[in-house]
PDB file of C-alpha atoms and ligand atoms in Angstrom:
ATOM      1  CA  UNK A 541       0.000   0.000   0.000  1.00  0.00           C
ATOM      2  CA  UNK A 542       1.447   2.929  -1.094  1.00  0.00           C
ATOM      3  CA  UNK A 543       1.299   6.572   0.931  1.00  0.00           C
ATOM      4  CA  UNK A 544      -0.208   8.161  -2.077  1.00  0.00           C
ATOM      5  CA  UNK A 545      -3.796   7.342  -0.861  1.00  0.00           C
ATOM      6  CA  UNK A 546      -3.462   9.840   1.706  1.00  0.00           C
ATOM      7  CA  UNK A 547      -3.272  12.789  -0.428  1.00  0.00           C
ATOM      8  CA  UNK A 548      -5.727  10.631  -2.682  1.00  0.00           C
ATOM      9  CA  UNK A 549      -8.829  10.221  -0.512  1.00  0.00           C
ATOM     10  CA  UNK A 550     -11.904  12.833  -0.334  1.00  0.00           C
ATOM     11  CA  UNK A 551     -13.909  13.744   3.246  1.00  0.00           C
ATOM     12  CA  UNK A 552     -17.046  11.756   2.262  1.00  0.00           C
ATOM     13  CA  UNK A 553     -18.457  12.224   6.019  1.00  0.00           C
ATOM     14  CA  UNK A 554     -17.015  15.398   8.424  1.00  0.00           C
ATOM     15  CA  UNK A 555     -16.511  15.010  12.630  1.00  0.00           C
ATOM     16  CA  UNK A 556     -19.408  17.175  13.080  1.00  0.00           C
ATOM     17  CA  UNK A 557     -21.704  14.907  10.872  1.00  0.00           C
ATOM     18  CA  UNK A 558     -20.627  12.209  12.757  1.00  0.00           C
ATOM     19  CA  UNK A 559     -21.031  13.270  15.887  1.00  0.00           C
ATOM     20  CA  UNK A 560     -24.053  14.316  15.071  1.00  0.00           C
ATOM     21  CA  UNK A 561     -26.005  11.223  13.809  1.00  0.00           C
ATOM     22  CA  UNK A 562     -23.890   9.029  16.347  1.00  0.00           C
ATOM     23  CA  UNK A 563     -25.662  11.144  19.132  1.00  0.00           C
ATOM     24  CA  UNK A 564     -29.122  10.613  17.336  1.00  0.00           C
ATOM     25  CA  UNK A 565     -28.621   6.897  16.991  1.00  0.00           C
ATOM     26  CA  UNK A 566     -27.675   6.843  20.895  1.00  0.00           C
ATOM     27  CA  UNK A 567     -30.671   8.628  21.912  1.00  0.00           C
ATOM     28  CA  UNK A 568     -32.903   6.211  19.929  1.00  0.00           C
ATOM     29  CA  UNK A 569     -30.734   3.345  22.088  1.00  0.00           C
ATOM     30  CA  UNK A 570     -31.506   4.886  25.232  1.00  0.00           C
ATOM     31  CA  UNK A 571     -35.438   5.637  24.715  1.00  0.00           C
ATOM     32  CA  UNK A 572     -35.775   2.438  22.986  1.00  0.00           C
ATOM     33  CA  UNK A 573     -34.190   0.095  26.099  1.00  0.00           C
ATOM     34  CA  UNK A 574     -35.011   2.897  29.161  1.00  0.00           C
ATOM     35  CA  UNK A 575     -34.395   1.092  31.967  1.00  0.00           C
ATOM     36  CA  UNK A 576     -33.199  -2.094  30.958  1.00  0.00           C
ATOM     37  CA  UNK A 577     -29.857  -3.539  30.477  1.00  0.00           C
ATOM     38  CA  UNK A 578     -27.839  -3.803  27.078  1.00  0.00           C
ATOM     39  CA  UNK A 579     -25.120  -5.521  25.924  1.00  0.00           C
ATOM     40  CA  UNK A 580     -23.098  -3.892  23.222  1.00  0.00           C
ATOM     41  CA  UNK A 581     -20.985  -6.396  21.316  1.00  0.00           C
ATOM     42  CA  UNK A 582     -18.494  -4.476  19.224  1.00  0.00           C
ATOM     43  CA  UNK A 583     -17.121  -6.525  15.841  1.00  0.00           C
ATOM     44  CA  UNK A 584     -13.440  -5.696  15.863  1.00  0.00           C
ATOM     45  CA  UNK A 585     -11.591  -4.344  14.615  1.00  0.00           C
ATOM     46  CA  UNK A 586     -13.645  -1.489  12.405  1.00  0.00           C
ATOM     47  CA  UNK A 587     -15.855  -0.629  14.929  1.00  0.00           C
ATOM     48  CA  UNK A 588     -13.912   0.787  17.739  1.00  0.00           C
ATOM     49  CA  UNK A 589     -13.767   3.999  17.020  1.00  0.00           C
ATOM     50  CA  UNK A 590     -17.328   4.666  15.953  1.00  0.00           C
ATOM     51  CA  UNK A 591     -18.492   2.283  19.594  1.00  0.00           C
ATOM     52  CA  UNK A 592     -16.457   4.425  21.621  1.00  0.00           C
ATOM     53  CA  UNK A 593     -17.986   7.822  20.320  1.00  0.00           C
ATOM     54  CA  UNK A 594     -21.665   6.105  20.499  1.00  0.00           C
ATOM     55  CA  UNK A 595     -21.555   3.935  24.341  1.00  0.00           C
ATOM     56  CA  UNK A 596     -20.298   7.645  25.750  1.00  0.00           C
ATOM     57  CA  UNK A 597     -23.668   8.652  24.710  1.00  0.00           C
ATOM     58  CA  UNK A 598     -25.462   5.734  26.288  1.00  0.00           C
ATOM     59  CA  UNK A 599     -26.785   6.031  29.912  1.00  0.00           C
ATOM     60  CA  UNK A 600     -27.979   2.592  30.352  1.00  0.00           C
ATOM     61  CA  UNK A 601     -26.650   0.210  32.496  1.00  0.00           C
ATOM     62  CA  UNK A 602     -23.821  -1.254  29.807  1.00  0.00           C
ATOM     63  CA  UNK A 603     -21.790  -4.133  29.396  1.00  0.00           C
ATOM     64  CA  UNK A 604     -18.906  -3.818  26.385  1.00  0.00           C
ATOM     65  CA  UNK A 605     -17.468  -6.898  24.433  1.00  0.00           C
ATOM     66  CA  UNK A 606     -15.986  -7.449  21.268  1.00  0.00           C
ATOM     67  CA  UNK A 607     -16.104 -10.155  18.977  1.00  0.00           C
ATOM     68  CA  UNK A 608     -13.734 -10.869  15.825  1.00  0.00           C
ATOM     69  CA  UNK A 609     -15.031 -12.051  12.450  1.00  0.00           C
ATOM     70  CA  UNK A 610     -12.693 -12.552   9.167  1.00  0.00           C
ATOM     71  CA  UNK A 611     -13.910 -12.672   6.242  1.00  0.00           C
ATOM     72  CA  UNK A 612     -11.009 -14.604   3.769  1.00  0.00           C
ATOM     73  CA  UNK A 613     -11.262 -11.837   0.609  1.00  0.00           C
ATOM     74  CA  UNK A 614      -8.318 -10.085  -1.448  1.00  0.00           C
ATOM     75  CA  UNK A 615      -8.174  -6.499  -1.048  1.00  0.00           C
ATOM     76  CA  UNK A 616     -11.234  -4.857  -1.389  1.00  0.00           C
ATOM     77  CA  UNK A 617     -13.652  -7.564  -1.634  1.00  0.00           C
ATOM     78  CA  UNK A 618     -14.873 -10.192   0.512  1.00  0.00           C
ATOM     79  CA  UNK A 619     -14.609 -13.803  -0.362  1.00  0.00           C
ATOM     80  CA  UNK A 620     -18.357 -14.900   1.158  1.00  0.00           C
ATOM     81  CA  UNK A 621     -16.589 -17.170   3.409  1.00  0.00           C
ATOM     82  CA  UNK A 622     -16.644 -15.582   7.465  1.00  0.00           C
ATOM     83  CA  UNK A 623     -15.058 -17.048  10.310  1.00  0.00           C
ATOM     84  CA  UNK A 624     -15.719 -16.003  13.719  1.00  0.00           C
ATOM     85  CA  UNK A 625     -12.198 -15.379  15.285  1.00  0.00           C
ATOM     86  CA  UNK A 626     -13.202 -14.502  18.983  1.00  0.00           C
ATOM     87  CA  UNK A 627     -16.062 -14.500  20.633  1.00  0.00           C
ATOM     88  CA  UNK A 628     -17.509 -12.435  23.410  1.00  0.00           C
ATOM     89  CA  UNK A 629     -16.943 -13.989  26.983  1.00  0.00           C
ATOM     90  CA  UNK A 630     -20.462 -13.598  28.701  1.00  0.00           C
ATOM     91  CA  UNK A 631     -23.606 -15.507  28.241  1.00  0.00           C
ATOM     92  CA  UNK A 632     -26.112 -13.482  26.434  1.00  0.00           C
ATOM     93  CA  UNK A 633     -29.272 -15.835  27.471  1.00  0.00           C
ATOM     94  CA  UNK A 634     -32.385 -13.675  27.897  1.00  0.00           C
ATOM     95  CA  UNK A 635     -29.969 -10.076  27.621  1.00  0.00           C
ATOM     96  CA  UNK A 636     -30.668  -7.294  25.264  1.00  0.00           C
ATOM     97  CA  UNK A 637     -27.811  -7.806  22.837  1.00  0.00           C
ATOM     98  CA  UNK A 638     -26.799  -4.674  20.092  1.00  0.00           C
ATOM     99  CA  UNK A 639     -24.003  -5.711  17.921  1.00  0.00           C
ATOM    100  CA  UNK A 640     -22.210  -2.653  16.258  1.00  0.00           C
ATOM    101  CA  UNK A 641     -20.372  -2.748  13.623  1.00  0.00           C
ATOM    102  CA  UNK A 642     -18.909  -0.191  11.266  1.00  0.00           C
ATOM    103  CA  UNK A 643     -20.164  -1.060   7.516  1.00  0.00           C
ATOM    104  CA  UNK A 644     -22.518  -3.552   6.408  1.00  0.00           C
ATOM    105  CA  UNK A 645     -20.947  -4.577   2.867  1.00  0.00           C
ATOM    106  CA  UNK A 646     -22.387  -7.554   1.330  1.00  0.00           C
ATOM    107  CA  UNK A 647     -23.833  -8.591   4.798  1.00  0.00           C
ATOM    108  CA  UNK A 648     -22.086 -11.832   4.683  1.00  0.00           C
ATOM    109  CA  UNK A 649     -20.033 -10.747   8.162  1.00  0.00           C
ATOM    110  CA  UNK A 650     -23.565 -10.142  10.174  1.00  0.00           C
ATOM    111  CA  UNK A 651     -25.553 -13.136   8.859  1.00  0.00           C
ATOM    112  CA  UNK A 652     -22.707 -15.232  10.430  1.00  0.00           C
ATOM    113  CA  UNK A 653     -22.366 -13.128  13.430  1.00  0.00           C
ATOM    114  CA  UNK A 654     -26.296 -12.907  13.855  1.00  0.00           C
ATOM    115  CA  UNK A 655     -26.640 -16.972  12.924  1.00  0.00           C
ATOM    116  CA  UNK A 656     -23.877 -16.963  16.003  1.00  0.00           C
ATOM    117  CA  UNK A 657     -25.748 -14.852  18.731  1.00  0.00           C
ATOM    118  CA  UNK A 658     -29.000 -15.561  17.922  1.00  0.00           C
ATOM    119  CA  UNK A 659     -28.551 -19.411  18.387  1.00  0.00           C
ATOM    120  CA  UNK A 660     -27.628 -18.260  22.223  1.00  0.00           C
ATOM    121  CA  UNK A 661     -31.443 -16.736  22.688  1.00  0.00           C
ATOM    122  CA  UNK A 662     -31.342 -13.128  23.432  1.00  0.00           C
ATOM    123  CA  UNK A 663     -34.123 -11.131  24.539  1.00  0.00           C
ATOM    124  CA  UNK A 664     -33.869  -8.439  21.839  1.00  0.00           C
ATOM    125  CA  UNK A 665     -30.810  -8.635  19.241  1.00  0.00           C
ATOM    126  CA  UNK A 666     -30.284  -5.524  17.031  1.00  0.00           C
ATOM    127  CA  UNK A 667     -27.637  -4.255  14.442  1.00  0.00           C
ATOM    128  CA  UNK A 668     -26.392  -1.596  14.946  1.00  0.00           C
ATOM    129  CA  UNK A 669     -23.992   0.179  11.805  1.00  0.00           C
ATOM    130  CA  UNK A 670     -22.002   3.031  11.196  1.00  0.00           C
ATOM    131  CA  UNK A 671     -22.288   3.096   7.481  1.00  0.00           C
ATOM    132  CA  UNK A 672     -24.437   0.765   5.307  1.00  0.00           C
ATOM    133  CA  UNK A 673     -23.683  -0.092   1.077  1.00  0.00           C
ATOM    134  CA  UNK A 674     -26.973  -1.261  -0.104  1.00  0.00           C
ATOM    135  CA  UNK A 675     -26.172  -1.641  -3.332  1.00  0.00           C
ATOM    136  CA  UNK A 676     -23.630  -4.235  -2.234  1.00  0.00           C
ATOM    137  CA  UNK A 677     -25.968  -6.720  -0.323  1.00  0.00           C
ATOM    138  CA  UNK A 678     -25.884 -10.456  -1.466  1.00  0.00           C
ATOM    139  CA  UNK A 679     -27.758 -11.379   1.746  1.00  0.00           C
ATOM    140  CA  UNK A 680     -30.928  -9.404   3.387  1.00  0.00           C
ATOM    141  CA  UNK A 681     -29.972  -8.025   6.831  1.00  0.00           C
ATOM    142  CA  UNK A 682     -32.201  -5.445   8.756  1.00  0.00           C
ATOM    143  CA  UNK A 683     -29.964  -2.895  10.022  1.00  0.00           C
ATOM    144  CA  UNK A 684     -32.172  -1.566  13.576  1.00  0.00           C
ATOM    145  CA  UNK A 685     -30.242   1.170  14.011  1.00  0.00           C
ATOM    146  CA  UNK A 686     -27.792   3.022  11.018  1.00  0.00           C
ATOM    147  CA  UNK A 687     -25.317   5.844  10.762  1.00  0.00           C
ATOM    148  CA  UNK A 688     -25.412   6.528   6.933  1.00  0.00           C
ATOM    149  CA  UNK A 689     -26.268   4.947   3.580  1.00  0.00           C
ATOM    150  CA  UNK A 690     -23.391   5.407   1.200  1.00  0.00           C
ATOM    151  CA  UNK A 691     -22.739   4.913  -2.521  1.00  0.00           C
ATOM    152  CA  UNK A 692     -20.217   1.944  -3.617  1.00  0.00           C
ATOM    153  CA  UNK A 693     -16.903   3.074  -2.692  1.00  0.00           C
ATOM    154  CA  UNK A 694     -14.357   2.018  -0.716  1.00  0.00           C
ATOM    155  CA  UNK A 695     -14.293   4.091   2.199  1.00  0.00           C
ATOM    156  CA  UNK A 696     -11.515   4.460   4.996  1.00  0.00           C
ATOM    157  CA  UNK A 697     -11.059   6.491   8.647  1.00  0.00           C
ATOM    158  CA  UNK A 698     -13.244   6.172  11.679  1.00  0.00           C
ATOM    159  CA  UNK A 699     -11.949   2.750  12.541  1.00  0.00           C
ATOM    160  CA  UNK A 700     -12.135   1.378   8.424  1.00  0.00           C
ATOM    161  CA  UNK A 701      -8.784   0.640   6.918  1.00  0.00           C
ATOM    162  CA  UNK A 702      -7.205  -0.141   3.658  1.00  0.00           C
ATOM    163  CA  UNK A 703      -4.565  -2.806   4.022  1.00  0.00           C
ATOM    164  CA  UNK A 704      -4.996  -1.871   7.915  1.00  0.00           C
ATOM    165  CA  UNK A 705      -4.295   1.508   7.597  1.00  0.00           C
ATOM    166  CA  UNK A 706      -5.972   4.979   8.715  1.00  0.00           C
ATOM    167  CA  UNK A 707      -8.496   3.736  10.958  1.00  0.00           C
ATOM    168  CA  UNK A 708      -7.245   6.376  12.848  1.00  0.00           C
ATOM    169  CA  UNK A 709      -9.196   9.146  10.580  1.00  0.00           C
ATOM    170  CA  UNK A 710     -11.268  11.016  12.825  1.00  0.00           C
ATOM    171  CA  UNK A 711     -13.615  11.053   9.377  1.00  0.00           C
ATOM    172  CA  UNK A 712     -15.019   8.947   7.467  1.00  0.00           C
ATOM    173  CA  UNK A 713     -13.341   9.360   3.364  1.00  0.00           C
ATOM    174  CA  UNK A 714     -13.080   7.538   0.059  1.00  0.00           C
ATOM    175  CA  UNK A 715     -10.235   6.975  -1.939  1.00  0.00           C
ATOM    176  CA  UNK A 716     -10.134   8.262  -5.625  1.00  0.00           C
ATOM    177  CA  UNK A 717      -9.865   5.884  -8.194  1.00  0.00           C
ATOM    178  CA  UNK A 718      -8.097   7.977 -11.231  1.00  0.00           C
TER     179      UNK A 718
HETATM  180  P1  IMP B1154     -19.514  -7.663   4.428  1.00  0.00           P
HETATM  181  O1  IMP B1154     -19.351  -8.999   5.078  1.00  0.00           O
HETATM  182  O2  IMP B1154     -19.297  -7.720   2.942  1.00  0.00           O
HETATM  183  O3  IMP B1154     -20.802  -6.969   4.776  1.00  0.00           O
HETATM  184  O4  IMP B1154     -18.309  -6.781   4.861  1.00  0.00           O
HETATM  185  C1  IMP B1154     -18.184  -6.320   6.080  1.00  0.00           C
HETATM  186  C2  IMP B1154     -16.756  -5.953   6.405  1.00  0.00           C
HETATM  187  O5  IMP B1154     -15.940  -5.632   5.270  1.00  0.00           O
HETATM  188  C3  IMP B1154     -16.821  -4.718   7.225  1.00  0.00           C
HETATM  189  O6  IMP B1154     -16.965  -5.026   8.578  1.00  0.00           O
HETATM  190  C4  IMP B1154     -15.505  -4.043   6.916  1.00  0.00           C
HETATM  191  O7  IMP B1154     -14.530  -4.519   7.812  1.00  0.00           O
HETATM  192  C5  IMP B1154     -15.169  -4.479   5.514  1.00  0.00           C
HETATM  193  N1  IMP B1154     -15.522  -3.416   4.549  1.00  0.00           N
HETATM  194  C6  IMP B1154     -16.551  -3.415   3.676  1.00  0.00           C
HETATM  195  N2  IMP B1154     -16.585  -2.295   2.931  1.00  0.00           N
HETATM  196  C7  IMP B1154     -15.536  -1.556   3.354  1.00  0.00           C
HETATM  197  C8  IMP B1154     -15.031  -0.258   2.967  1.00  0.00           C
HETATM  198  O8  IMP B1154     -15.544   0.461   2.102  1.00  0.00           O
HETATM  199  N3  IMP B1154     -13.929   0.163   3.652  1.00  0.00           N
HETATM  200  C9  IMP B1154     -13.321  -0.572   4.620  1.00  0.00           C
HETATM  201  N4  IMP B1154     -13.765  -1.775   5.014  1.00  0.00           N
HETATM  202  C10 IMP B1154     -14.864  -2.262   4.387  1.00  0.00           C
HETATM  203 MG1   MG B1155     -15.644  -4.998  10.058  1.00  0.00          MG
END
């Protein structure tokens, strides 16, 4: 991966934007489960970033995990084939379960990771997503709660990487194909 990208990548979604929508999405979270517990299951590693910003606008009583799914593709496209590389450490029998995740591509990831947790009967279990590709899907998966719909590109920062690199964008871009 070369540095050029850098210079090569448009703002596609600002801080502000963010921080906006990620407070409106919280606020649905909180009025939605007043009162009872939730369990936020982060899928690592994309989510982190846009997790953190959204449980500090949760006041419900919270438990955090993280889970790890791989899906085996080249570059910028998945392969269809998802493994689940760690799971969470707490039994989620009965709990209200949100699973966060940062971009629902072809939605191969969450039907895996929703096959997963909803074999272990949760109360309520809900999707929550950053960013959503719709014209990507190859699998139908209800998104409960979502940040933004985007066009087909291949979008980096706010925890997404290229080739593991700038998750650490405090914005969400797209890189320019010339
Ligand atoms: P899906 O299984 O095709 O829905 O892909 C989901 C995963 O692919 C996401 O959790 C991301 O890690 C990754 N992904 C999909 N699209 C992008 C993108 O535009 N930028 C960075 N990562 C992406
Ligand atoms: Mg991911």
């Amino acid at each position: 991966m070369n540095m050029e990208i850098l210079s090569n990548h448009k703002v596609l979604i600002d801080e502000p934007a963010l921080d906006k929508r990620v407070g409106e999405i919280a606020e649905q979270i909180n009025n939605e489960f007043a009162g009872e517990k939730v369990i936020i299951v982060g899928v690592l590693k994309g989510s982190f970033m846009f997790m953190s910003d959204l449980i500090k606008k949760i006041n419900l009583d919270t438990e955090v995990y993280f889970l790890k799914a791989e899906s085996y593709g080249r570059g910028t496209e998945t392969s269809g084939e998802v493994k689940i590389t760690k799971d969470i450490e707490t039994d989620i029998n009965g709990e209200n379960v949100i699973v966060v995740e940062d971009i629902i591509d072809s939605g191969f990831t969450m039907r895996e990771v929703f096959k997963l947790l909803s074999a272990r009967n949760p109360k309520a279990l809900k999707l929550c997503s950053c960013l959503s590709k719709p014209d990507r899907r190859e699998c139908e998966i209800t998104i409960d709660y979502l940040g933004f719909e985007i066009p087909d590109e291949f979008v980096i920062g706010y925890g997404l990487d290229y080739a593991e690199k700038y998750r650490n964008l405090p914005y969400i871009g797209y890189i320019e194909v010339e």
